Amino acid sequence: MPDSILLGKGEAHVKLLLRMANRHGLIAGATGTGKTVALQVIAEKLSQNGVPVFLADVKGDLAGISQPGVEKPKITERIGQIGIADFQFAGSPVALWDLFGEQGHPIRTTISDMGPLLLGRLLDLNETQTGVLNLVFRIADDNALLLLDLKDLQEMLKFVGENAKQFTTDYGNISAASVGAIQRSLLTLEEQGGDKFFGEPALDLDDLIHTDSMGRGIVNILASDRIMMSPRIYATFLLWLLAELFEQLPEAGDIDKPKLVFFFDEAHLLFNEAPKALLEKIEQVVRLIRSKGVGVFFVTQNPLDIPDSVLAQLGNRVQFALRAFTPRDQKAVRAAATTFRSNPKLDIEKTITELGIGEALVSLLDEKGAPTITDRTLIAPPQSQLGPILPQQRNELIRTSTLMGRYEKTIDRESAYELLKAKAQRATTASPQVVFEDYGAPQRATKQPRTTSRPTRQPESMAESIAKSTLRAAGSQLGRSLIRGVLGSLLGGRRR
């Protein structure tokens, strides 16, 4: 098996070393210059080498990676220019996902696993409101009340708001105004379809990190064209997924190829209006997730969209053309040029504005982890189809997937909503002695380390899916605190 993948040709063939693909990367350039093609080429080559991939399909055309490409004059010309002797059109094995469950298998997590910090970011809460949300989570934790979906959190907020004075001594002041603001934000989120993201069965990360019967990595494609209408949901979901990968995967050390490569398209949405504390923790996750064998490629129009602290972590660079029409554009060109290793034969700053479609300045990491000299590179064409697939092709991919039936049917177990409703009904016949009772609700278990790439699996029955979902939510109060997906201890989450 080769130890590198062909990206294109400059003065010689330009190759990305597999063992350096978890050192992260940047694909940048103006609209229409070739970023999506480069992403598709890297993704399909990783798959061919047994590396699973996760990518967001923002424009709705990346599902074409599942189908073989067709011969076209421009593709034939580019193959000849680069000198690819063994080029063959081929599709890649894919798993289609969709937060709304319409264009792929549904993706869900629980309110508890999302945690108050990321949920506060999702709801656009201020610092005070996020603090109140933290208290609500702690009260739920301390009283064995599971927060699985939006109705659980809504009922919990209602109960805490009505009994705020009784919690003041143990938990601090709980402002009715803040509770009301959180409730209004939840209604807005629900109207945007965010309620479909919370519930069970929750996503099992094993389903993202496996290979097919031929040893090819599965290309996981998240349909994101609709979710881009709610960019905060999009950015928070992908950040949550990175956090879950960081929490659950074991340390990998030096490995020959990544366990998973994650492509974050429209990366500027992750950093827009993010508070400083969150930006610092994103930097930490990007830096440390490499040790778990996960590579992250940020895809964006302008390198200035990425904070310098994160940009410094991206060792592999593919820079397509930038236009220098405005002072900000000119600043971006200069900034991009300074991040590349110099080449005596190239004026990098000038070349960035002169690149044609499908041309890029490329600097990748060598065997020692040092950036190679920047090369003006013709990017190779993908072996798979460029552009979207037909609805009937998408439906067939979903229907024949080994994941079919695992996530399509929701599970609504007894949780905070049902327990608090039952308490309210009992209160109509007897005055409660305490705010909470021992409900005997199932508690959460500590997450176990996930496995890495593995052969294709047989589809699980609904009973097995329910059992796994229940296991994730069963266990001790300590387990519930450890499990919560709030970027782990990195984000200063409460650990008991």
Coordinates of C-alpha atoms in Angstrom, one line a residue:
M1 CA 0.0 0.0 0.0
P2 CA 1.4 3.4 -0.9
D3 CA 2.5 5.7 1.9
S4 CA 1.4 8.9 0.1
I5 CA -1.4 10.2 -2.1
L6 CA -0.9 12.2 -5.3
L7 CA -2.3 15.7 -5.1
G8 CA -1.0 17.1 -8.3
K9 CA 2.1 18.2 -10.1
G10 CA 4.4 21.2 -9.8
E11 CA 8.0 20.8 -10.7
A12 CA 7.5 17.2 -9.8
H13 CA 4.6 15.2 -8.4
V14 CA 3.2 16.7 -5.2
K15 CA 2.2 14.1 -2.6
L16 CA 0.6 14.2 0.8
L17 CA 2.2 11.7 3.2
L18 CA -0.4 9.6 4.9
R19 CA 1.5 9.6 8.2
M20 CA 1.4 13.4 8.1
A21 CA -2.3 13.8 7.3
N22 CA -3.1 14.0 11.0
R23 CA -1.0 17.2 11.2
H24 CA -4.0 19.1 9.9
G25 CA -4.3 21.3 6.9
L26 CA -5.8 24.3 5.2
I27 CA -7.6 24.5 1.8
A28 CA -8.2 28.1 1.0
G29 CA -9.1 30.2 -2.0
A30 CA -11.8 32.4 -3.6
T31 CA -15.1 30.9 -4.8
G32 CA -14.8 28.9 -8.0
T33 CA -11.0 28.4 -7.8
G34 CA -11.0 24.6 -7.1
K35 CA -11.3 24.1 -3.3
T36 CA -14.1 21.5 -3.6
V37 CA -12.2 19.5 -6.2
A38 CA -9.1 19.4 -4.0
L39 CA -11.2 18.3 -1.0
Q40 CA -12.7 15.6 -3.1
V41 CA -9.4 14.4 -4.4
I42 CA -7.9 14.2 -0.9
A43 CA -11.0 12.5 0.5
E44 CA -11.2 9.8 -2.1
K45 CA -7.5 9.0 -2.0
L46 CA -7.7 8.7 1.8
S47 CA -10.6 6.3 1.4
Q48 CA -8.6 4.2 -1.1
N49 CA -5.9 3.9 1.5
G50 CA -8.2 2.7 4.3
V51 CA -8.7 6.1 6.1
P52 CA -12.3 7.0 7.0
V53 CA -13.3 10.6 6.2
F54 CA -16.0 13.0 7.6
L55 CA -16.9 16.0 5.5
A56 CA -19.8 18.5 5.3
D57 CA -21.5 18.9 1.9
V58 CA -22.3 22.6 2.1
K59 CA -23.2 23.0 -1.6
G60 CA -24.9 19.6 -2.1
D61 CA -22.5 18.3 -4.6
L62 CA -20.0 16.2 -2.7
A63 CA -22.2 13.1 -2.7
G64 CA -20.9 12.6 -6.3
I65 CA -17.8 11.0 -4.6
S66 CA -20.0 7.9 -4.4
Q67 CA -20.1 7.5 -8.2
P68 CA -17.4 6.9 -10.8
G69 CA -16.5 9.9 -12.8
V70 CA -16.9 10.1 -16.6
E71 CA -14.3 11.1 -19.2
K72 CA -14.3 14.7 -20.3
P73 CA -11.8 16.6 -22.4
K74 CA -10.6 18.8 -19.6
I75 CA -10.1 15.8 -17.3
T76 CA -8.2 13.9 -20.0
E77 CA -6.0 17.0 -20.6
R78 CA -5.3 17.4 -16.9
I79 CA -4.4 13.7 -16.5
G80 CA -1.9 14.1 -19.3
Q81 CA -0.4 17.3 -17.9
I82 CA 0.2 15.7 -14.5
G83 CA 1.3 12.3 -16.0
I84 CA -1.0 9.9 -14.1
A85 CA -0.4 6.6 -15.8
D86 CA -2.9 4.4 -13.9
F87 CA -5.9 6.8 -13.7
Q88 CA -9.2 5.0 -13.4
F89 CA -12.7 6.4 -12.7
A90 CA -14.1 5.0 -9.5
G91 CA -16.5 5.9 -6.7
S92 CA -15.9 5.6 -3.0
P93 CA -18.0 3.9 -0.3
V94 CA -20.1 6.5 1.5
A95 CA -22.4 6.9 4.4
L96 CA -24.9 9.7 4.0
W97 CA -26.0 11.7 7.1
D98 CA -28.4 14.5 7.7
L99 CA -29.3 16.3 11.0
F100 CA -32.9 16.5 9.7
G101 CA -33.0 12.8 8.6
E102 CA -34.1 13.7 5.0
Q103 CA -31.0 13.3 2.8
G104 CA -29.3 10.7 5.0
H105 CA -29.3 8.8 8.3
P106 CA -30.3 11.1 11.2
I107 CA -27.6 12.3 13.5
R108 CA -28.5 13.0 17.1
T109 CA -27.0 13.6 20.4
T110 CA -28.5 14.2 23.8
I111 CA -28.8 17.5 25.6
S112 CA -26.7 16.1 28.4
D113 CA -23.9 15.1 26.0
M114 CA -23.9 18.5 24.3
G115 CA -23.4 20.1 27.7
P116 CA -24.2 23.7 28.8
L117 CA -21.2 25.4 27.3
L118 CA -21.8 24.3 23.7
L119 CA -25.5 24.6 24.1
G120 CA -25.1 28.1 25.4
R121 CA -23.1 28.8 22.2
L122 CA -25.8 27.2 20.1
L123 CA -28.5 29.3 21.8
D124 CA -26.4 32.5 21.6
L125 CA -26.6 33.1 25.3
N126 CA -24.6 35.7 27.2
E127 CA -22.3 34.9 30.1
T128 CA -25.0 35.3 32.7
Q129 CA -27.5 33.2 30.9
T130 CA -24.9 30.5 30.3
G131 CA -24.1 30.5 34.0
V132 CA -27.8 29.9 34.8
L133 CA -27.9 27.1 32.2
N134 CA -24.9 25.5 34.0
L135 CA -26.9 25.6 37.2
V136 CA -29.8 23.9 35.6
F137 CA -27.6 21.1 34.3
R138 CA -26.1 20.7 37.8
I139 CA -29.5 20.5 39.5
A140 CA -30.5 17.8 36.9
D141 CA -27.3 15.9 37.5
D142 CA -27.6 16.0 41.3
N143 CA -31.1 14.6 41.1
A144 CA -30.7 11.9 38.5
L145 CA -32.8 13.7 35.9
L146 CA -31.8 12.8 32.4
L147 CA -31.7 15.6 29.8
L148 CA -32.1 13.8 26.5
D149 CA -34.1 16.1 24.2
L150 CA -35.5 19.6 24.1
K151 CA -38.7 18.9 25.9
D152 CA -36.6 17.6 28.9
L153 CA -34.6 20.8 29.0
Q154 CA -37.7 22.9 28.6
E155 CA -39.5 21.1 31.4
M156 CA -36.4 21.4 33.6
L157 CA -36.1 25.1 33.0
K158 CA -39.8 25.6 33.9
F159 CA -39.4 23.7 37.1
V160 CA -36.2 25.5 38.2
G161 CA -37.7 28.8 37.3
E162 CA -40.8 28.1 39.4
N163 CA -38.7 26.9 42.4
A164 CA -35.7 29.3 42.0
K165 CA -35.8 30.5 45.6
Q166 CA -35.5 27.0 47.0
F167 CA -32.3 26.5 45.0
T168 CA -30.6 29.7 45.9
T169 CA -28.7 28.4 49.0
D170 CA -27.2 25.4 47.3
Y171 CA -26.7 26.7 43.8
G172 CA -26.7 30.5 43.9
N173 CA -29.1 33.0 42.4
I174 CA -31.2 31.9 39.5
S175 CA -32.6 34.9 37.6
A176 CA -36.1 34.5 36.3
A177 CA -35.1 36.8 33.4
S178 CA -32.3 34.5 32.4
V179 CA -34.5 31.4 32.6
G180 CA -37.0 33.2 30.3
A181 CA -34.3 34.2 27.9
I182 CA -33.1 30.6 27.6
Q183 CA -36.6 29.4 27.1
R184 CA -37.2 31.8 24.3
S185 CA -33.9 30.8 22.6
L186 CA -35.0 27.1 22.8
L187 CA -38.2 28.0 21.0
T188 CA -36.2 29.7 18.3
L189 CA -33.9 26.7 18.0
E190 CA -36.9 24.4 17.7
E191 CA -38.4 26.5 15.0
Q192 CA -35.1 26.2 13.0
G193 CA -35.4 22.4 13.3
G194 CA -32.7 22.0 16.0
D195 CA -35.1 19.8 18.0
K196 CA -34.4 17.0 15.6
F197 CA -30.7 17.0 16.6
F198 CA -31.5 16.1 20.2
G199 CA -32.7 12.7 21.3
E200 CA -32.0 9.0 21.0
P201 CA -30.6 6.8 19.6
A202 CA -27.5 9.1 19.8
L203 CA -24.7 8.8 17.3
D204 CA -22.2 6.0 17.9
L205 CA -18.8 7.3 16.8
D206 CA -17.9 3.8 15.7
D207 CA -20.2 4.3 12.8
L208 CA -18.0 7.1 11.5
I209 CA -14.7 5.2 11.8
H210 CA -14.7 2.0 9.8
T211 CA -13.9 0.5 6.5
D212 CA -15.8 -1.5 3.9
S213 CA -15.2 -5.2 2.9
M214 CA -12.5 -4.1 0.5
G215 CA -10.6 -2.2 3.2
R216 CA -11.6 1.3 1.9
G217 CA -12.4 4.0 4.4
I218 CA -16.0 5.1 4.6
V219 CA -16.6 8.6 3.4
N220 CA -19.1 10.1 5.8
I221 CA -21.0 13.0 4.1
L222 CA -23.2 15.3 6.1
A223 CA -25.9 17.0 4.0
S224 CA -25.3 20.6 5.1
D225 CA -27.1 22.7 2.4
R226 CA -30.2 23.2 4.5
I227 CA -28.4 23.5 7.9
M228 CA -26.3 26.3 6.4
M229 CA -29.4 28.4 6.8
S230 CA -28.7 28.1 10.5
P231 CA -24.9 28.5 10.6
R232 CA -24.7 28.5 14.4
I233 CA -26.2 25.0 14.5
Y234 CA -23.8 23.9 11.8
A235 CA -20.7 25.2 13.5
T236 CA -21.7 24.0 17.0
F237 CA -22.6 20.5 15.7
L238 CA -19.1 20.1 14.1
L239 CA -17.4 21.5 17.2
W240 CA -19.4 19.0 19.3
L241 CA -18.3 16.2 17.0
L242 CA -14.6 17.1 17.3
A243 CA -15.1 17.2 21.1
E244 CA -16.6 13.8 21.1
L245 CA -13.8 12.4 19.0
F246 CA -11.3 13.9 21.3
E247 CA -13.0 12.6 24.4
Q248 CA -13.6 9.1 23.2
L249 CA -10.6 8.0 21.1
P250 CA -7.6 6.6 22.8
E251 CA -4.1 8.0 22.4
A252 CA -2.6 6.8 19.1
G253 CA 1.0 7.9 19.1
D254 CA 2.9 7.8 15.8
I255 CA 0.8 5.9 13.3
D256 CA 1.2 5.2 9.6
K257 CA -2.1 6.8 8.7
P258 CA -4.9 8.7 10.5
K259 CA -7.8 6.9 12.1
L260 CA -10.1 9.6 10.6
V261 CA -9.7 12.9 8.7
F262 CA -12.3 15.6 9.3
F263 CA -13.0 18.3 6.8
F264 CA -14.5 21.5 8.2
D265 CA -16.0 23.4 5.2
E266 CA -17.0 27.1 5.7
A267 CA -14.6 27.1 8.6
H268 CA -15.1 30.8 9.4
L269 CA -18.5 29.9 10.9
L270 CA -16.7 28.1 13.7
F271 CA -14.9 31.3 14.8
N272 CA -17.4 34.0 14.1
E273 CA -18.4 35.8 17.3
A274 CA -17.0 33.0 19.4
P275 CA -15.9 34.2 22.8
K276 CA -12.2 34.3 23.6
A277 CA -12.4 31.4 26.1
L278 CA -14.0 29.2 23.5
L279 CA -11.4 30.1 20.8
E280 CA -8.6 29.2 23.2
K281 CA -10.2 25.8 23.8
I282 CA -10.8 25.2 20.1
E283 CA -7.0 25.8 19.6
Q284 CA -6.3 23.2 22.3
V285 CA -8.6 20.6 20.8
V286 CA -7.0 21.1 17.3
R287 CA -3.6 20.8 18.7
L288 CA -4.3 17.8 20.9
I289 CA -6.6 15.7 18.7
R290 CA -3.7 14.9 16.5
S291 CA -2.4 12.6 19.2
K292 CA -5.7 10.7 18.8
G293 CA -5.0 10.0 15.2
V294 CA -7.5 12.5 13.8
G295 CA -6.6 15.0 11.1
V296 CA -8.6 18.2 10.6
F297 CA -8.6 20.2 7.4
F298 CA -10.2 23.7 7.5
V299 CA -11.7 24.8 4.2
T300 CA -12.4 28.5 3.8
Q301 CA -12.2 31.4 1.3
N302 CA -9.9 33.6 3.2
P303 CA -6.9 32.5 5.4
L304 CA -7.8 35.4 7.7
D305 CA -11.0 33.6 8.6
I306 CA -8.8 31.3 10.8
P307 CA -7.3 32.7 14.0
D308 CA -3.5 32.8 14.0
S309 CA -3.3 30.4 17.0
V310 CA -5.2 27.8 15.0
L311 CA -3.6 28.6 11.6
A312 CA -0.2 27.8 13.2
Q313 CA -1.4 24.2 13.8
L314 CA -2.1 23.5 10.1
G315 CA 0.9 21.9 8.6
N316 CA -0.4 21.0 5.1
R317 CA -1.4 24.0 3.0
V318 CA -3.3 24.2 -0.3
Q319 CA -3.8 27.8 -1.4
F320 CA -5.9 28.6 -4.4
A321 CA -6.2 32.0 -6.0
L322 CA -7.2 35.1 -4.0
R323 CA -8.4 38.3 -5.5
A324 CA -6.8 41.5 -4.3
F325 CA -9.5 44.1 -5.0
T326 CA -9.9 45.6 -1.6
P327 CA -7.5 46.5 1.2
R328 CA -8.8 43.5 3.2
D329 CA -8.2 41.2 0.1
Q330 CA -4.7 42.6 -0.2
K331 CA -4.1 41.9 3.5
A332 CA -5.3 38.4 3.0
V333 CA -2.9 37.8 0.1
R334 CA 0.0 39.1 2.2
A335 CA -1.0 37.0 5.2
A336 CA -1.3 33.9 3.1
A337 CA 2.0 34.4 1.4
T338 CA 3.8 34.7 4.8
T339 CA 2.6 31.3 5.9
F340 CA 4.3 29.5 3.1
R341 CA 7.9 28.3 2.9
S342 CA 9.7 30.6 0.4
N343 CA 10.7 29.4 -3.0
P344 CA 13.5 31.4 -4.8
K345 CA 11.7 30.7 -8.1
L346 CA 8.4 32.1 -7.0
D347 CA 7.0 35.5 -5.9
I348 CA 4.4 33.8 -3.7
E349 CA 2.4 37.0 -3.0
K350 CA 2.1 37.8 -6.7
T351 CA 1.5 34.2 -7.7
I352 CA -1.5 33.9 -5.4
T353 CA -3.4 36.5 -7.4
E354 CA -2.4 34.9 -10.8
L355 CA -3.3 31.3 -10.2
G356 CA -5.8 29.8 -12.6
I357 CA -8.7 27.5 -11.9
G358 CA -7.4 24.2 -10.5
E359 CA -4.0 25.6 -9.7
A360 CA -2.8 26.1 -6.2
L361 CA 0.3 26.9 -4.2
V362 CA 1.0 23.8 -2.1
S363 CA 3.3 23.2 0.8
L364 CA 3.0 19.8 2.6
L365 CA 4.9 18.3 5.4
D366 CA 7.9 16.0 4.6
E367 CA 9.0 12.9 6.4
K368 CA 10.5 15.0 9.3
G369 CA 7.4 17.1 9.7
A370 CA 8.9 20.2 8.1
P371 CA 7.0 22.1 5.4
T372 CA 8.2 21.5 1.9
I373 CA 9.2 24.4 -0.5
T374 CA 6.1 25.9 -1.9
D375 CA 5.3 24.7 -5.4
R376 CA 2.8 26.0 -8.0
T377 CA 0.7 22.9 -8.5
L378 CA -1.8 21.6 -11.0
I379 CA -4.3 19.8 -8.9
A380 CA -5.3 16.3 -10.1
P381 CA -8.8 15.6 -11.1
P382 CA -11.0 13.3 -8.9
Q383 CA -11.7 9.7 -10.0
S384 CA -15.2 10.1 -8.8
Q385 CA -18.1 12.2 -10.2
L386 CA -18.0 16.0 -10.0
G387 CA -21.3 17.4 -8.9
P388 CA -24.5 16.2 -7.1
I389 CA -26.1 12.8 -7.5
L390 CA -29.8 12.1 -8.4
P391 CA -32.4 11.8 -5.7
Q392 CA -33.0 8.1 -6.6
Q393 CA -29.2 7.5 -6.3
R394 CA -29.2 9.1 -2.9
N395 CA -32.2 7.0 -1.8
E396 CA -30.6 3.8 -3.0
L397 CA -27.4 4.6 -1.1
I398 CA -29.4 5.2 2.1
R399 CA -31.6 2.1 1.6
T400 CA -28.6 -0.3 1.0
S401 CA -26.4 1.1 3.8
T402 CA -25.4 -1.1 6.7
L403 CA -26.6 1.7 8.9
M404 CA -30.2 1.6 7.6
G405 CA -32.6 1.1 10.5
R406 CA -30.2 2.1 13.2
Y407 CA -31.1 5.7 13.6
E408 CA -34.3 6.2 11.6
K409 CA -36.7 5.4 14.5
T410 CA -36.5 7.7 17.6
I411 CA -36.5 6.4 21.1
D412 CA -38.3 8.4 23.8
R413 CA -37.3 6.9 27.2
E414 CA -38.4 8.1 30.7
S415 CA -36.3 11.2 31.4
A416 CA -36.7 14.6 33.0
Y417 CA -39.8 15.5 31.2
E418 CA -41.8 12.5 32.2
L419 CA -40.5 12.5 35.8
L420 CA -41.2 16.2 36.4
K421 CA -44.7 15.8 34.8
A422 CA -45.4 12.9 37.2
K423 CA -44.2 15.0 40.1
A424 CA -46.5 17.9 39.1
Q425 CA -49.5 15.5 39.0
R426 CA -48.6 14.1 42.5
A427 CA -48.4 17.6 43.8
T428 CA -52.0 18.2 43.1
T429 CA -53.0 15.6 45.7
A430 CA -50.2 16.0 48.3
S431 CA -47.8 18.8 49.2
P432 CA -44.2 17.7 48.5
Q433 CA -41.8 17.8 51.5
V434 CA -38.8 18.5 49.3
V435 CA -38.3 20.0 45.8
F436 CA -36.9 16.7 44.4
E437 CA -37.6 13.1 45.2
D438 CA -35.6 9.9 44.6
Y439 CA -37.0 9.2 41.2
G440 CA -34.8 6.1 40.6
A441 CA -34.1 7.4 37.2
P442 CA -31.3 5.6 35.3
Q443 CA -28.0 7.5 35.5
R444 CA -25.3 7.9 33.0
A445 CA -22.3 5.7 32.5
T446 CA -18.7 6.7 31.8
K447 CA -18.0 6.4 28.1
Q448 CA -15.7 3.6 27.0
P449 CA -12.8 4.1 24.6
R450 CA -13.9 3.6 21.0
T451 CA -12.3 1.3 18.5
T452 CA -10.5 2.5 15.4
S453 CA -10.9 1.6 11.7
R454 CA -12.4 -1.8 11.4
P455 CA -14.1 -4.0 8.8
T456 CA -17.6 -3.4 7.8
R457 CA -20.2 -4.5 10.3
Q458 CA -23.6 -6.2 10.0
P459 CA -26.6 -3.9 10.7
E460 CA -27.8 -4.0 14.3
S461 CA -31.3 -4.7 15.3
M462 CA -33.5 -2.0 16.9
A463 CA -33.2 -3.9 20.2
E464 CA -29.4 -3.7 20.0
S465 CA -29.6 0.0 19.2
I466 CA -31.9 0.6 22.2
A467 CA -29.5 -1.4 24.4
K468 CA -26.5 0.6 23.3
S469 CA -28.4 3.9 23.8
T470 CA -29.5 2.8 27.2
L471 CA -26.0 1.8 28.2
R472 CA -24.7 5.2 27.2
A473 CA -27.3 6.8 29.5
A474 CA -27.1 4.3 32.4
G475 CA -24.7 4.5 35.3
S476 CA -23.7 6.8 38.2
Q477 CA -23.9 10.5 38.9
L478 CA -20.1 10.6 38.5
G479 CA -20.5 9.0 35.1
R480 CA -22.9 11.6 33.9
S481 CA -20.4 14.3 34.7
L482 CA -17.6 12.5 33.0
I483 CA -19.6 11.7 29.9
R484 CA -20.8 15.2 29.1
G485 CA -19.5 16.4 25.7
V486 CA -18.3 19.9 26.7
L487 CA -14.8 19.4 25.2
G488 CA -14.0 17.4 28.2
S489 CA -11.9 18.9 31.0
L490 CA -10.4 21.2 28.3
L491 CA -13.4 23.5 28.7
G492 CA -13.2 23.6 32.4
G493 CA -16.2 21.3 32.8
R494 CA -17.2 20.4 36.3
R495 CA -15.8 17.0 37.2
R496 CA -16.9 15.2 40.3

